[in-house]
C-alpha positions as a printed Julia matrix, in Angstrom:
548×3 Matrix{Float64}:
 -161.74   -0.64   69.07
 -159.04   -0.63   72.71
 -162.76   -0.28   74.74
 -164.35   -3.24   72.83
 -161.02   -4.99   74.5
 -161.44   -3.14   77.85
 -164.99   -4.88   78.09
 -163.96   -7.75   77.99
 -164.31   -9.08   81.53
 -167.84   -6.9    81.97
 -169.22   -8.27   79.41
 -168.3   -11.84   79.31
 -166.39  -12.25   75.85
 -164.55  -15.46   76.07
 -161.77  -15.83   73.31
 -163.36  -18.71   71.07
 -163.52  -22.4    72.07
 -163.36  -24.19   68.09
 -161.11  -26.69   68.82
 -161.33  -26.86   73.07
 -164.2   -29.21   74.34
 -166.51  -28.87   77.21
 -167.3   -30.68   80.12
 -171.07  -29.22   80.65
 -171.64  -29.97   84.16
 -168.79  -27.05   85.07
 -168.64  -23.23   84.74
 -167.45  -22.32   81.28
 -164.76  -20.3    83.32
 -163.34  -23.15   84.68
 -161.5   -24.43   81.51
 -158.37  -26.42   81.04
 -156.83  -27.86   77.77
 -156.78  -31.68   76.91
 -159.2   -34.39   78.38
 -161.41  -36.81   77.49
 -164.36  -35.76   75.12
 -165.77  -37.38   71.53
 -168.3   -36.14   68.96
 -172.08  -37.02   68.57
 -173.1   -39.9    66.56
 -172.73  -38.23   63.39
 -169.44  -36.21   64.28
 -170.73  -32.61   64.09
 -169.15  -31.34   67.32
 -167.49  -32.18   70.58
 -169.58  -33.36   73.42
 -167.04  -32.35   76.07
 -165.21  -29.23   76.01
 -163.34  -27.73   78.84
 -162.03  -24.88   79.56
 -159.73  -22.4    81.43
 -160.32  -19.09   82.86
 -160.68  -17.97   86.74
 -161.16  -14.82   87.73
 -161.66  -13.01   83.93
 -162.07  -14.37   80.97
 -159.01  -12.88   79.46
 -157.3   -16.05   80.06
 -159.1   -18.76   78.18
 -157.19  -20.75   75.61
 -157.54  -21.36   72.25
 -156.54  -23.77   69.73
 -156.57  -22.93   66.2
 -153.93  -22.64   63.7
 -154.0   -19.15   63.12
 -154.74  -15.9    64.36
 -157.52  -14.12   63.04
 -156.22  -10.63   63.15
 -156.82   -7.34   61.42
 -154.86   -8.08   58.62
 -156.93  -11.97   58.31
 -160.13   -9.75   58.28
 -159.26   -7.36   55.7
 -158.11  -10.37   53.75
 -161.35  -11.81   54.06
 -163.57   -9.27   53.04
 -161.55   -8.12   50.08
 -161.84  -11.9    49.2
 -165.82  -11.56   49.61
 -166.23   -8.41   48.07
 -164.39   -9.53   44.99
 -166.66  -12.69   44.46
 -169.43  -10.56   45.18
 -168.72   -8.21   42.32
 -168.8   -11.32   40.13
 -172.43  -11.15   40.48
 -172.54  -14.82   40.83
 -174.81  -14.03   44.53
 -177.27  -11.81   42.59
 -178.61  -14.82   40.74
 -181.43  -16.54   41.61
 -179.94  -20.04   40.77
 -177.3   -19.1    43.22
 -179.91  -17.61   46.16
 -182.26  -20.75   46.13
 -179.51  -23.53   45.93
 -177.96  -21.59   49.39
 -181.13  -21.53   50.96
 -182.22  -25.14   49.64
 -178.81  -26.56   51.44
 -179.41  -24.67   54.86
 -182.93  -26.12   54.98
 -181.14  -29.45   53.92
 -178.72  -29.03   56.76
 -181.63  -28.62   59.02
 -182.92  -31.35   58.25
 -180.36  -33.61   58.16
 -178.88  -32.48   60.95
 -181.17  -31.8    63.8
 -179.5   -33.88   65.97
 -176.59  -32.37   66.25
 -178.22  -29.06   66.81
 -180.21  -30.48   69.29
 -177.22  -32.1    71.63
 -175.39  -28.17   71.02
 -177.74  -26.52   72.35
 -178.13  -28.78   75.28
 -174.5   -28.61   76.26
 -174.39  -24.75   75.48
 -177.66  -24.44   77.63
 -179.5   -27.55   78.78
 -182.11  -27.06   76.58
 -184.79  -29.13   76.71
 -184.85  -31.13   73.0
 -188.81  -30.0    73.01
 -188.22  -26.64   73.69
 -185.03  -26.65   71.38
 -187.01  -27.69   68.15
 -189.95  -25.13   68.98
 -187.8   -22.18   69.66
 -185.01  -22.84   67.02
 -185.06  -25.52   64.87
 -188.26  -25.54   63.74
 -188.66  -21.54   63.68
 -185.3   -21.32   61.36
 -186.65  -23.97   59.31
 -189.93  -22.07   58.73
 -187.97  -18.85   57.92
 -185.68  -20.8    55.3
 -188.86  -22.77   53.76
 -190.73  -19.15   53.67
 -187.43  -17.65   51.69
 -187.41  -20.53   49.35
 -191.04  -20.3    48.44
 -191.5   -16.2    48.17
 -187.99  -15.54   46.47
 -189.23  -15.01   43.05
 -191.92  -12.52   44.73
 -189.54  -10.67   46.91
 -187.14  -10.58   43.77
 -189.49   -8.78   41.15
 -189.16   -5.59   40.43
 -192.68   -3.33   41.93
 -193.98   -1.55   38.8
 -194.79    2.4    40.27
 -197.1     4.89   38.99
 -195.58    7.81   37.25
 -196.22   10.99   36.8
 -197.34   13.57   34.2
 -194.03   15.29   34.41
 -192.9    12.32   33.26
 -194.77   11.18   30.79
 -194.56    8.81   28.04
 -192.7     6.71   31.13
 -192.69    3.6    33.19
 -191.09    3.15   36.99
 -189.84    0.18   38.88
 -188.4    -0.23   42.4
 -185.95   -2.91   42.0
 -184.48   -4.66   45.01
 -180.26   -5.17   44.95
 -178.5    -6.87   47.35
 -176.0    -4.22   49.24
 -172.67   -6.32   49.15
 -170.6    -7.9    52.16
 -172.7    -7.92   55.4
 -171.75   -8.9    58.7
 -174.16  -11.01   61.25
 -173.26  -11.09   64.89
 -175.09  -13.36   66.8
 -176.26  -13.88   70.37
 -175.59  -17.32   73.0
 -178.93  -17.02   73.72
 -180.67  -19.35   70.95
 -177.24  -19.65   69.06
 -179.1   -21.33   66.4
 -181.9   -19.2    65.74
 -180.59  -15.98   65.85
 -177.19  -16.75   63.83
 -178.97  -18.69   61.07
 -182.17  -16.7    60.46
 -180.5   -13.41   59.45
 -178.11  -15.36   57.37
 -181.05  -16.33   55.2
 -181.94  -13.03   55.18
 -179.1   -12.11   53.86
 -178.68  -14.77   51.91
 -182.15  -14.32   49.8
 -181.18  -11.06   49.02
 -178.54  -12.04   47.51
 -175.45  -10.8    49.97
 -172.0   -12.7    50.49
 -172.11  -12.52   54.11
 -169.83  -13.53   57.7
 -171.43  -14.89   60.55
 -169.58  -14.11   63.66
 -171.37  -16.59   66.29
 -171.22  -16.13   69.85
 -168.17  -17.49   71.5
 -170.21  -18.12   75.01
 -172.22  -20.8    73.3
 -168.89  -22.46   72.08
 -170.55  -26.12   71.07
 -173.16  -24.09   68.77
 -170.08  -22.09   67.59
 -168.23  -25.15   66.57
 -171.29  -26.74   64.95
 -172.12  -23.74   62.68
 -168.6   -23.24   61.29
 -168.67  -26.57   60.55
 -172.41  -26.87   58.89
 -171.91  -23.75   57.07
 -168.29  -25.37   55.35
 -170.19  -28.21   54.6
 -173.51  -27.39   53.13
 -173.11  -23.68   51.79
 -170.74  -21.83   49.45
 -167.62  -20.89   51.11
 -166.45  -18.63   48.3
 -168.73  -15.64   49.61
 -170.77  -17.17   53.5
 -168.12  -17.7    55.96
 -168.0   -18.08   59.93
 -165.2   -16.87   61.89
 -165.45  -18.04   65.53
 -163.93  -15.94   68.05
 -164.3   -13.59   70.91
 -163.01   -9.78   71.37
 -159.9    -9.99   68.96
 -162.09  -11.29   66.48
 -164.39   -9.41   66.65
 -163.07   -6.17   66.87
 -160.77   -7.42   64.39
 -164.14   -8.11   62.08
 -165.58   -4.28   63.28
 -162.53   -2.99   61.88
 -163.52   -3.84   58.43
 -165.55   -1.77   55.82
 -169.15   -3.91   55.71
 -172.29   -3.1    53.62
 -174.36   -3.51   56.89
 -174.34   -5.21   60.31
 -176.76   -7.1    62.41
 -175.81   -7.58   65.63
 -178.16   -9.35   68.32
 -177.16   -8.61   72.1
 -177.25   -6.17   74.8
 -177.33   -2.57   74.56
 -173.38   -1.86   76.13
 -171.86   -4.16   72.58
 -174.22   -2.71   70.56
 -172.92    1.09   71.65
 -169.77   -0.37   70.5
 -170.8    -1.8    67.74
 -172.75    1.15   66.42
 -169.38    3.54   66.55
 -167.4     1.09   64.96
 -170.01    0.88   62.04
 -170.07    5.11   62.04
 -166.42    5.28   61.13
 -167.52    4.19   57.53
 -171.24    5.14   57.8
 -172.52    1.53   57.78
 -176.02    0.7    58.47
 -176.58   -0.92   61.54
 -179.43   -3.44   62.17
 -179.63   -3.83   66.24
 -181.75   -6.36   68.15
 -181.4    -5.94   71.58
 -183.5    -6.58   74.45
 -184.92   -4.11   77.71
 -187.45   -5.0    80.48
 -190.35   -6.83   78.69
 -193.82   -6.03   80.85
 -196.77   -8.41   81.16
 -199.88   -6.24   82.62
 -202.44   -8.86   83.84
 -205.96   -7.85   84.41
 -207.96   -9.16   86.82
 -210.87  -10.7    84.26
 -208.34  -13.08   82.68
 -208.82  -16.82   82.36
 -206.4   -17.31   85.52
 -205.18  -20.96   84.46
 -204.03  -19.34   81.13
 -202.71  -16.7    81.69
 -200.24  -18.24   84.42
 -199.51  -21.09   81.74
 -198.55  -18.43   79.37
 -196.67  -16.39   81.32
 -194.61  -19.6    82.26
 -194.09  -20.5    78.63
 -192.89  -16.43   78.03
 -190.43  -16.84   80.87
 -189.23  -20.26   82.29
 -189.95  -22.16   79.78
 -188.47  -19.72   77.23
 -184.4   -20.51   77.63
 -185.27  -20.42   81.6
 -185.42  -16.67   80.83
 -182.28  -16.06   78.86
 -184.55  -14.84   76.12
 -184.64  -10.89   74.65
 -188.55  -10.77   74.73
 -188.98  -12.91   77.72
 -191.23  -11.71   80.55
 -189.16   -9.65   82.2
 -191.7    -8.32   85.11
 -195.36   -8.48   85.53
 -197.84   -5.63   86.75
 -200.7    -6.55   88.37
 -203.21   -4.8    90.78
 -202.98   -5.3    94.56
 -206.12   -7.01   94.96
 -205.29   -9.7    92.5
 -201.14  -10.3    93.14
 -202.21  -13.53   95.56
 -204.95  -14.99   92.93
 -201.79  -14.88   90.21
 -199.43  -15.98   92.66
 -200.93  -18.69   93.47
 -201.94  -19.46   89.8
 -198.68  -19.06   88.89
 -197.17  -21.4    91.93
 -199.38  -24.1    90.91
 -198.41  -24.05   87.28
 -194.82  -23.78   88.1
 -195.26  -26.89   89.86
 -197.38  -29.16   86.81
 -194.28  -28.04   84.4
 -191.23  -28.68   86.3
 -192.11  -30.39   89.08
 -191.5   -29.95   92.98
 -188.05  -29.78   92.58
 -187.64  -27.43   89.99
 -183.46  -27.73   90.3
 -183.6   -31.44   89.51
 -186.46  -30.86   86.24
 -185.05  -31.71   82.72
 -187.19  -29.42   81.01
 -185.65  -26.37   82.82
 -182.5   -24.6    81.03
 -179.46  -24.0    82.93
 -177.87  -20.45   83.49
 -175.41  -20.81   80.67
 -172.47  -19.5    82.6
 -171.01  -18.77   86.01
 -170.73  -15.15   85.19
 -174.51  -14.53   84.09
 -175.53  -17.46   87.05
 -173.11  -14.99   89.69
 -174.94  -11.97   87.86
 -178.81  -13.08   88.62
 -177.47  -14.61   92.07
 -176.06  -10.54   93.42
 -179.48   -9.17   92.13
 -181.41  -12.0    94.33
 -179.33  -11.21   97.38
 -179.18   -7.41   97.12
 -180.3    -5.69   99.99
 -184.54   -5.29  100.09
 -185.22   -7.94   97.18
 -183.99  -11.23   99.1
 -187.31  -10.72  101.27
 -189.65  -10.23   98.68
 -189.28  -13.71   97.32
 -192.45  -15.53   97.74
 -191.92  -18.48   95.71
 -188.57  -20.12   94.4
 -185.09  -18.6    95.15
 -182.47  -22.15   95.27
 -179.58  -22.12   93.3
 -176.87  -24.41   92.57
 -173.48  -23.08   91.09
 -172.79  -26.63   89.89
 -175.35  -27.16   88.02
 -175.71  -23.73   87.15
 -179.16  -23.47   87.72
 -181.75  -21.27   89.64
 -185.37  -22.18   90.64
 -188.51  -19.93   88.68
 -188.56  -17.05   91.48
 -191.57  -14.87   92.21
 -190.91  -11.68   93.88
 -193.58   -9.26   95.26
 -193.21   -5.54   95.09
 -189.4    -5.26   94.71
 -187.66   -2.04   95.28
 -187.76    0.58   92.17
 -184.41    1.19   92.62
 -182.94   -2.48   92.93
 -180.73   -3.38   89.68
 -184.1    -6.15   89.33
 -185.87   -3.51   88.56
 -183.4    -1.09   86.7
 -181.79   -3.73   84.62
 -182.69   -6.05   82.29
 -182.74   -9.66   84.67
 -181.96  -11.99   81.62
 -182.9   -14.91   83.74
 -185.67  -17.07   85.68
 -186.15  -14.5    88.21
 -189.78  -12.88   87.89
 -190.41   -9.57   89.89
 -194.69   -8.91   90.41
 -195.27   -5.36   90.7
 -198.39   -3.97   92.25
 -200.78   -1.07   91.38
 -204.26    0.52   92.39
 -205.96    0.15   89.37
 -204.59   -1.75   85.92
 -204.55    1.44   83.6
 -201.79    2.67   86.08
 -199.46   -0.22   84.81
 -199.27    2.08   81.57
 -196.89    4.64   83.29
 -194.52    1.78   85.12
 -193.97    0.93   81.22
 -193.58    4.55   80.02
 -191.07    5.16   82.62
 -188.67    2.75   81.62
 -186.95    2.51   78.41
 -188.98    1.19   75.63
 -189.01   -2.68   75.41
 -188.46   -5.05   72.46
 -191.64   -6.51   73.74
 -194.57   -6.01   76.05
 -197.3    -8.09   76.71
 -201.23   -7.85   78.17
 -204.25  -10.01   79.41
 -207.37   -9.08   79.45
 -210.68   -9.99   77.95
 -211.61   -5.61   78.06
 -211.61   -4.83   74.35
 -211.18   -0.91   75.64
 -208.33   -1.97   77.38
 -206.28   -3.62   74.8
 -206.91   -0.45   72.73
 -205.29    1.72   74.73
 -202.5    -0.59   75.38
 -201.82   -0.79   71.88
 -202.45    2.88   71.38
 -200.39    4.16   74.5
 -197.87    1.68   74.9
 -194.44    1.76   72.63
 -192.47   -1.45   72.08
 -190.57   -3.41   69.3
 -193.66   -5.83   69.17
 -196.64   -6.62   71.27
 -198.84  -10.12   72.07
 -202.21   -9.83   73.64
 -203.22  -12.58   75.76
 -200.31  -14.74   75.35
 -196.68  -14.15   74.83
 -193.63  -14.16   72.73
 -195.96  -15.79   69.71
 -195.78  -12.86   67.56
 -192.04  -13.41   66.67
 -193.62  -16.76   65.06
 -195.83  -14.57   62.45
 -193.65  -14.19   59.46
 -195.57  -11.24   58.13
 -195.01   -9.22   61.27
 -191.51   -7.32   61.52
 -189.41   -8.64   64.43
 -187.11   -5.46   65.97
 -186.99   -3.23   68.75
 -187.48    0.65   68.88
 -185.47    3.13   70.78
 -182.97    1.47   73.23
 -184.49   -1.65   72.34
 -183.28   -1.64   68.96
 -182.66   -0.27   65.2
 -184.31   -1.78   62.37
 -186.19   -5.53   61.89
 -186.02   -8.8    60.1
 -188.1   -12.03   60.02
 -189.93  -13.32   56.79
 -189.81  -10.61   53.76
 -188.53   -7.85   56.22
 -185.01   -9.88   56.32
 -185.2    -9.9    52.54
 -185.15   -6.05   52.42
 -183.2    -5.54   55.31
 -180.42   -6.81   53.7
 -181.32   -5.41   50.63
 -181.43   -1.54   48.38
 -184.97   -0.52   46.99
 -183.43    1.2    43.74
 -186.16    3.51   42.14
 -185.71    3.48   38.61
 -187.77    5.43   35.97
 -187.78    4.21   32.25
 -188.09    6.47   29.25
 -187.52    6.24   25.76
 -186.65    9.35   22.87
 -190.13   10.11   21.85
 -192.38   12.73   23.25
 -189.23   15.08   24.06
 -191.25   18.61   24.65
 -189.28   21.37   24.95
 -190.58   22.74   28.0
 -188.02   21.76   30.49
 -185.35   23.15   28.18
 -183.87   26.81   27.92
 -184.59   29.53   26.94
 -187.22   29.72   29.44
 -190.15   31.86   28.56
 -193.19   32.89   30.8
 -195.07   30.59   28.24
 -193.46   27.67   29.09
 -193.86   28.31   32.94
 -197.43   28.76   32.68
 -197.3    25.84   31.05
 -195.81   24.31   33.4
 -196.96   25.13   36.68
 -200.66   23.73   35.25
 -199.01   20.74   34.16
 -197.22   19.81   37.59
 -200.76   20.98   39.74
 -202.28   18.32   37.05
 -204.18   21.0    35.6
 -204.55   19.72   32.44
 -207.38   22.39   31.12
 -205.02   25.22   31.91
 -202.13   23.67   30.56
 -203.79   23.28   27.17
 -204.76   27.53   27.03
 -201.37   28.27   28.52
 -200.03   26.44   25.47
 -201.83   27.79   23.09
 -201.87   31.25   24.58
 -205.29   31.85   25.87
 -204.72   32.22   29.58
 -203.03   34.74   31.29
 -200.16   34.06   34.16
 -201.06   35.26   37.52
């Protein structure tokens, strides 16, 4: 675990903020103990926090009374494991009343999720209760009404080798699972696997992610509160904790986040050969066609990018592909639709989420001014460090080679890349690493065939985007670098779960066919009975065939 603590810096692990409050108009590397602050109206978490960090973020400090160290984590899994083995989680009494209190906690406290989120992100309140609240809340309310289903055993055909017999897959939960979430919607993606795991009836740790500190706070305090602490914990924290938490024998991981942690992550979880679930992220294409509803399309492209976390979002637009004759027509679309959502002044608009530290803000800011992309901007491009926020940016034709184009951009910034003809956007996609999502418009039947057909991704929305994370009977995960496994609706419930096979039989009908001594009798016998050859099984038995 020494390179999960030599990452630190590079990938922006600050060492958690529980009891430090934040003063939301600064970096989130500018932090310094003590100052003013207070709570929301109904004293979930602090509404200033500050910090203290300048150059790395090895320096931030933290109050709490402990450390959580190797030895606190073993503690607390042993302590899980052993109320897990009481079998008190494997009850459905148990599963429901957990997942009846998390949608209570939703419910009751919105609010407070709400103002989090804001000071972790400036997220609009709207956009907050589309993209998390109210998509956790239909996840828990799905759980709550198909647990009985998704808890039945499936009755199986048998076979005649079998037979008199009956078969069952029965679902068990595996144990003590681990959730690692991402700052990105801090909400979302921390509470919806823990229902997951929860309906399948795990004990289970949420590690939340220290760079959305006030969402942090809030969930270790909800989850005290409202759900059993005896086997669902949070442990807030950055690098020590989290290696610290690695360290540990789980049942299975899910970690949401980029693809350098989740290397890590994935060798940690080999040293006991635990399953890994990984959501992670790539560079998500929209190919527009040129026979699209123009208003639309732009509109929807908007709400898959800007108006998705400002583009802090996994299967955001990353890029769009477009043919040369119709870049200006979208442009243009796409400028004046920009400009009916946030306004002329995009900087100063309130529905417009900030860059949710200096170190990602810094990040998207190099890639803007790196050499041959700063001249392909044809719409947006102001910044402002204080407020942490960049303007939606259009760029036209960046260079292949330009970390835009070779990395995932995680932010508002919205490279346009041209071809001849729209069936050659298929091999821009192919010659990138597969995507947790791509994306197409176009009213050509044919071509949405061969996009589906030719195209691999974790998921895919035609004529629109990001929606089809909001279908609960559709898996949610990526494929290849863009992630192992999925979850949403029943495919949390058996992510987080064993499909036992399980054949019944009772003491009658014992033939002694399968025993010794074995006799050329019994293999013609046999060999008719396993090719369901029932004819030939009856003469083999009674001797009137032959073997051949």
């Amino acid at each position: 675990m020494t390179k999960l603590l030599e990452m630190n810096h590079a990938l922006c692990f600050a060492k958690g903020f529980s009891r430090t409050r934040l003063n939301v108009a600064t970096s989130p590397f500018l932090i310094s103990r003590g100052g003013g602050g207070g709570y929301c109206s109904n004293t979930c978490i602090p509404y200033r926090l500050k910090f203290t960090c300048y150059a790395t973020l090895s320096a931030v400090v933290k109050e709490q009374t402990s450390a959580f160290d190797g030895k606190e984590a073993a503690l607390l899994v042993d302590e899980l494991r052993s109320n897990f083995n009481t079998g008190r989680t494997k009850s459905y009494e148990w599963r429901i009343s957990q997942l009846q209190s998390i949608a209570r906690m939703i419910d009751e406290k919105e609010k407070c999720i709400t103002e989090a989120l804001y000071q972790d992100l400036s997220k609009p309140e709207l956009e907050a209760f589309l993209a998390e609240i109210s998509n956790t809340k239909s996840s828990c309310m799905l759980a709550i009404k198909e647990l009985k289903n998704w808890m039945a055993p499936e009755t199986v055909k048998t076979s005649v080798t079998t037979f008199p017999s009956s078969a069952q897959i029965v679902s068990e939960p595996l144990g003590v699972v681990l959730v690692i979430s991402a700052w990105n919607f801090p909400f979302l993606l921390s509470v919806e696997p823990v229902i997951g795991a929860i309906a399948a009836g795990n004990a289970v740790v949420l590690k939340p992610s220290e760079i959305a500190p006030a969402a942090s706070s809030l969930l270790a305090k909800l989850f005290s509160e409202y759900l059993d602490n005896t086997t669902i914990r949070v442990i807030e924290g950055g690098v020590p904790e989290t290696t610290a938490l690695l360290d540990q024998k789980w049942d299975k991981i899910l970690f949401t986040g980029g693809a350098r942690v989740a290397r890590i992550i994935m060798a940690a979880a080999a040293k006991n050969l635990t399953p890994v679930v990984l959501e992670l992220g790539g560079k998500c294409p929209a190919l527009v066609d040129s026979d699209v509803n123009l208003q639309v399309a732009a509109r929807r492209i908007i709400a898959g990018k800007w108006a998705c976390n400002s583009g802090q979002a996994c299967i955001g637009v990353d890029y769009v592909i477009t043919t040369k004759d119709f870049a200006s027509k979208l442009i243009d679309a796409l400028k004046t639709e920009l400009e009916t959502f946030f306004g002329q002044n995009a900087l100063e608009s309130k529905d417009l989420s900030r860059i949710v530290n200096s170190f990602h803000f810094k990040r998207l800011e190099s890639m803007l001014n790196e050499n041959g992309v700063a001249n392909k901007i044809v719409h947006g491009g102001q910044t402002t460090e204080e407020k942490l926020k960049i303007s939606p940016t259009i760029l036209l034709d960046v260079p292949e080679a330009s970390s835009m184009m070779q990395e995932e951009i995680f932010g508002p910034l919205l490279p346009l890349i041209t071809v001849q003809k729209i069936e050659d956007g298929f091999q821009v996609i192919r010659s990138k690493p597969k995507p947790l999502a791509a994306y197409l418009f176009t009213n050509s039947t044919e071509l949405q065939k061969q996009f589906v057909q030719n195209v691999s991704a974790g998921g895919m929305t035609i004529n629109d985007t990001v929606l089809h994370v909001t279908v609960k009977d559709l898996p949610f995960g990526g494929v290849g670098e863009s992630g192992i496994g999925a979850y949403h609706g029943k495919f949390s419930y058996e992510t987080f779960s064993h499909k036992k096979g399980v054949l019944y039989r009772s003491f009658s009908g014992d033939a002694d066919l399968r025993y010794p001594p074995y006799t050329p009798k019994k293999k013609m016998v046999l060999k008719a009975l396993i090719s369901s050859n029932i004819f030939a099984a009856i003469l083999a038995f009674f001797g009137l065939s032959k073997e051949t």
